[in-house]
Short mmCIF file of C-alpha atoms and ligand atoms in Angstrom, two decimals:
data_model
loop_
_atom_site.label_atom_id
_atom_site.label_comp_id
_atom_site.label_asym_id
_atom_site.label_seq_id
_atom_site.Cartn_x
_atom_site.Cartn_y
_atom_site.Cartn_z
CA MET Z 1 54.08 -90.05 76.91
CA ASN Z 2 56.17 -92.25 75.22
CA ALA Z 3 56.68 -92.80 71.34
CA LEU Z 4 54.45 -95.90 71.42
CA ALA Z 5 51.39 -94.17 73.61
CA ARG Z 6 51.84 -91.33 71.14
CA ILE Z 7 51.52 -93.67 68.01
CA GLN Z 8 48.33 -95.44 69.92
CA GLN Z 9 46.73 -92.00 70.03
CA PHE Z 10 47.77 -90.88 66.81
CA LEU Z 11 46.12 -94.17 65.11
CA LEU Z 12 42.29 -94.43 65.11
CA CYS Z 13 41.85 -97.88 66.26
CA GLU Z 14 44.20 -100.49 67.79
CA THR Z 15 44.44 -104.32 66.12
CA PRO Z 16 41.66 -105.91 66.80
CA ASP Z 17 42.55 -109.32 69.14
CA THR Z 18 40.93 -111.50 65.94
CA TRP Z 19 44.07 -110.28 64.16
CA ILE Z 20 46.16 -111.32 66.92
CA LYS Z 21 44.32 -114.52 67.11
CA THR Z 22 45.17 -115.44 63.98
CA ALA Z 23 48.32 -114.05 63.79
CA THR Z 24 49.41 -116.39 66.56
CA LEU Z 25 48.19 -119.52 65.26
CA SER Z 26 51.04 -122.10 64.47
CA GLU Z 27 50.17 -122.33 60.72
CA ASN Z 28 50.06 -118.84 60.23
CA GLN Z 29 53.87 -118.25 61.88
CA GLY Z 30 55.84 -119.13 58.33
CA LEU Z 31 53.30 -116.57 56.59
CA LEU Z 32 53.60 -113.90 59.21
CA LEU Z 33 57.17 -113.92 58.59
CA LEU Z 34 57.32 -114.17 54.75
CA ASP Z 35 54.73 -111.03 54.56
CA HIS Z 36 56.62 -109.30 57.51
CA ALA Z 37 59.82 -109.62 55.10
CA ASN Z 38 58.40 -108.40 52.24
CA CYS Z 39 56.97 -105.29 53.88
CA GLU Z 40 60.68 -104.96 55.08
CA LYS Z 41 62.13 -104.68 51.15
CA LYS Z 42 59.17 -102.59 50.61
CA ALA Z 43 59.45 -100.11 52.86
CA ALA Z 44 62.99 -99.85 51.80
CA SER Z 45 62.36 -99.53 48.07
CA THR Z 46 59.92 -96.56 48.97
CA ALA Z 47 62.33 -94.45 50.75
CA ILE Z 48 64.71 -95.28 48.15
CA THR Z 49 61.95 -94.23 45.44
CA LEU Z 50 61.28 -90.78 47.33
CA MET Z 51 65.35 -89.88 47.23
CA TYR Z 52 65.06 -90.62 43.62
CA ARG Z 53 61.60 -88.71 43.04
CA TYR Z 54 62.26 -85.59 45.06
CA VAL Z 55 65.79 -84.50 44.98
CA GLY Z 56 66.83 -81.31 46.77
CA ASP Z 57 66.21 -81.69 50.55
CA PHE Z 58 69.14 -82.86 52.28
CA GLU Z 59 67.57 -83.73 55.29
CA MET Z 60 64.80 -85.65 53.89
CA MET Z 61 67.36 -87.86 51.20
CA HIS Z 62 69.32 -88.38 54.38
CA LYS Z 63 66.51 -89.65 56.57
CA MET Z 64 65.08 -91.43 54.09
CA SER Z 65 68.88 -92.99 53.08
CA ARG Z 66 69.10 -93.96 56.77
CA LEU Z 67 65.55 -95.44 56.87
CA ALA Z 68 65.98 -97.54 53.84
CA ARG Z 69 69.35 -99.14 55.20
CA GLU Z 70 66.95 -100.15 58.24
CA GLU Z 71 64.69 -101.62 56.69
CA LEU Z 72 66.99 -103.57 54.82
CA ARG Z 73 68.51 -104.47 57.96
CA HIS Z 74 65.05 -105.48 59.20
CA TYR Z 75 64.65 -107.61 56.22
CA GLU Z 76 67.63 -109.34 56.91
CA GLN Z 77 66.94 -110.26 60.64
CA VAL Z 78 63.64 -111.88 59.52
CA MET Z 79 65.32 -113.67 56.35
CA GLN Z 80 67.34 -115.10 59.13
CA ILE Z 81 64.85 -116.25 61.19
CA MET Z 82 62.95 -117.90 58.37
CA GLU Z 83 65.90 -119.42 57.50
CA LYS Z 84 66.70 -120.76 60.89
CA ARG Z 85 62.99 -122.19 61.02
CA GLY Z 86 63.33 -123.79 57.51
CA ILE Z 87 60.64 -121.58 56.22
CA ALA Z 88 60.74 -121.07 52.29
CA TYR Z 89 60.66 -117.64 50.68
CA GLU Z 90 57.98 -118.14 48.41
CA GLN Z 91 56.34 -115.43 45.84
CA ILE Z 92 53.09 -114.15 47.75
CA THR Z 93 50.74 -111.57 46.91
CA PRO Z 94 50.93 -108.50 49.03
CA GLY Z 95 47.82 -107.44 50.86
CA ARG Z 96 45.13 -104.85 49.85
CA TYR Z 97 46.38 -102.77 52.93
CA ALA Z 98 49.23 -100.43 51.22
CA SER Z 99 47.48 -100.22 48.04
CA GLU Z 100 44.45 -99.12 49.20
CA LEU Z 101 45.64 -96.82 51.66
CA ARG Z 102 47.44 -95.29 48.75
CA LYS Z 103 44.24 -94.78 46.96
CA PRO Z 104 43.69 -90.98 48.02
CA VAL Z 105 46.76 -89.94 47.08
CA ARG Z 106 46.65 -86.88 45.23
CA THR Z 107 48.27 -86.78 41.76
CA HIS Z 108 49.61 -83.05 41.35
CA GLU Z 109 52.37 -81.45 43.59
CA PRO Z 110 53.04 -81.03 46.28
CA GLY Z 111 50.34 -82.94 46.94
CA ARG Z 112 51.59 -86.13 45.79
CA PHE Z 113 54.61 -85.61 48.15
CA VAL Z 114 52.64 -84.88 51.02
CA ASP Z 115 50.31 -87.47 51.15
CA THR Z 116 52.82 -90.29 50.02
CA LEU Z 117 54.73 -89.05 53.23
CA ILE Z 118 51.56 -89.01 55.37
CA VAL Z 119 51.02 -92.65 54.32
CA GLY Z 120 54.43 -93.72 55.25
CA ALA Z 121 53.76 -92.24 58.67
CA ILE Z 122 50.45 -94.22 58.77
CA ILE Z 123 52.10 -97.48 58.28
CA GLU Z 124 55.30 -97.05 60.33
CA ALA Z 125 52.69 -96.11 62.96
CA ARG Z 126 50.66 -99.41 62.49
CA SER Z 127 53.59 -101.73 61.83
CA CYS Z 128 54.82 -100.28 65.56
CA GLU Z 129 51.36 -100.62 67.12
CA ARG Z 130 50.93 -104.35 65.94
CA PHE Z 131 54.70 -105.19 66.99
CA ALA Z 132 53.65 -104.31 70.15
CA LYS Z 133 50.56 -105.95 70.41
CA VAL Z 134 51.40 -109.21 68.95
CA ALA Z 135 55.20 -109.55 70.75
CA PRO Z 136 53.70 -111.31 74.02
CA PHE Z 137 51.95 -113.77 72.12
CA LEU Z 138 55.40 -114.94 70.22
CA ASP Z 139 57.84 -117.25 71.22
CA GLU Z 140 60.56 -115.79 73.06
CA GLU Z 141 62.95 -115.47 69.95
CA LEU Z 142 60.16 -113.52 67.84
CA GLN Z 143 59.28 -111.44 71.14
CA THR Z 144 62.50 -109.85 71.15
CA PHE Z 145 63.14 -109.00 67.64
CA TYR Z 146 59.59 -107.84 67.47
CA LEU Z 147 60.14 -105.55 70.68
CA SER Z 148 63.52 -104.68 69.24
CA LEU Z 149 61.99 -102.91 66.17
CA LEU Z 150 59.73 -100.57 67.81
CA LYS Z 151 62.44 -98.30 68.63
CA SER Z 152 63.35 -97.73 64.70
CA GLU Z 153 60.10 -98.04 63.72
CA SER Z 154 58.47 -95.09 65.81
CA ARG Z 155 61.63 -93.17 64.88
CA HIS Z 156 60.19 -93.58 61.12
CA TYR Z 157 56.61 -92.54 61.92
CA GLU Z 158 57.91 -89.42 63.56
CA ASP Z 159 60.23 -89.02 60.52
CA TYR Z 160 57.83 -88.94 58.31
CA LEU Z 161 55.30 -87.10 59.92
CA HIS Z 162 57.72 -84.30 60.47
CA LEU Z 163 58.98 -84.69 56.59
CA ALA Z 164 55.35 -84.25 55.70
CA LYS Z 165 54.56 -81.08 57.47
CA LYS Z 166 57.80 -79.40 55.78
CA ALA Z 167 56.89 -80.58 52.31
CA ALA Z 168 53.69 -79.01 53.04
CA GLU Z 169 55.31 -75.64 53.23
CA GLY Z 170 53.50 -74.35 55.86
CA ALA Z 171 49.82 -75.56 54.90
CA ASP Z 172 47.88 -77.18 57.39
CA ILE Z 173 47.70 -81.23 56.62
CA ARG Z 174 45.79 -82.19 59.80
CA GLU Z 175 42.59 -82.54 57.35
CA ARG Z 176 44.83 -84.42 54.95
CA ILE Z 177 45.98 -86.78 58.12
CA GLN Z 178 42.43 -87.22 58.84
CA VAL Z 179 41.55 -88.57 55.50
CA PHE Z 180 44.10 -91.27 55.82
CA LEU Z 181 43.68 -92.30 58.98
CA GLU Z 182 39.69 -93.04 58.39
CA VAL Z 183 40.65 -95.39 55.05
CA GLU Z 184 43.39 -96.88 57.78
CA LYS Z 185 40.89 -97.35 60.49
CA ASN Z 186 38.53 -99.24 58.08
CA LEU Z 187 41.17 -101.77 56.37
CA ILE Z 188 42.16 -103.00 59.78
CA GLU Z 189 38.83 -103.36 61.38
CA SER Z 190 36.85 -104.68 57.86
CA ALA Z 191 36.67 -108.09 56.90
CA ASP Z 192 39.56 -109.02 54.95
CA THR Z 193 40.08 -111.93 52.65
CA GLU Z 194 43.57 -113.21 53.55
CA PHE Z 195 46.08 -113.30 56.38
CA ARG Z 196 48.82 -110.55 56.13
CA PHE Z 197 50.93 -108.27 58.47
CA HIS Z 198 48.57 -105.56 57.38
CA SER Z 199 45.53 -107.45 57.20
CA GLY Z 200 42.17 -106.85 58.69
CA VAL Z 201 39.60 -109.09 60.06
CA LEU Z 202 39.89 -112.35 58.49
CA VAL Z 203 36.48 -114.02 56.91
CA SER Z 204 36.83 -117.88 56.10
FE1 LIG W 1 61.16 -102.12 59.60
FE1 LIG W 2 60.11 -99.00 59.06
#
């Protein structure tokens, strides 16, 4: 099974066709890229936060450092496309997705660390699934770019999941993963009021 197939099997639902339709409307192209740029920036920032908060595990620190560099590279690539297309980098509010997904994160350690890593794995997995699903409907440049992201985003998913298992020190984390996957499925399939990279089903 390839990496994308593993991710599709891991997530509880696929991106609804209605999201794809909204994302490919020409009037939403700028917003898609702008929110995508913000997501890459946030992904880098989250990894750096983990490097600060949990020192000691060299494997984790190396993986997070590399991940942050890759996300910043993606951020630069999205900005390049925005600049070329004359899309202004405006301040927009983030969607509900990440903040809602983080709500069940436990407040004590090591639960907080394990859960944060699980959330990281799920966000990477969804991003990968969404890039793959929307790519065929985009113009050639975006299609090539989005497909080029699949490889690193799927590795990020695997890395986060591996680190979550390691952080749990032998405890079974399947139940925790399930908790977050169910919240995630709901965020993807339920009605949402604003279009973002990780938004649900748009209602006007
Ligand atoms: Fe990325
Ligand atoms: Fe990533």
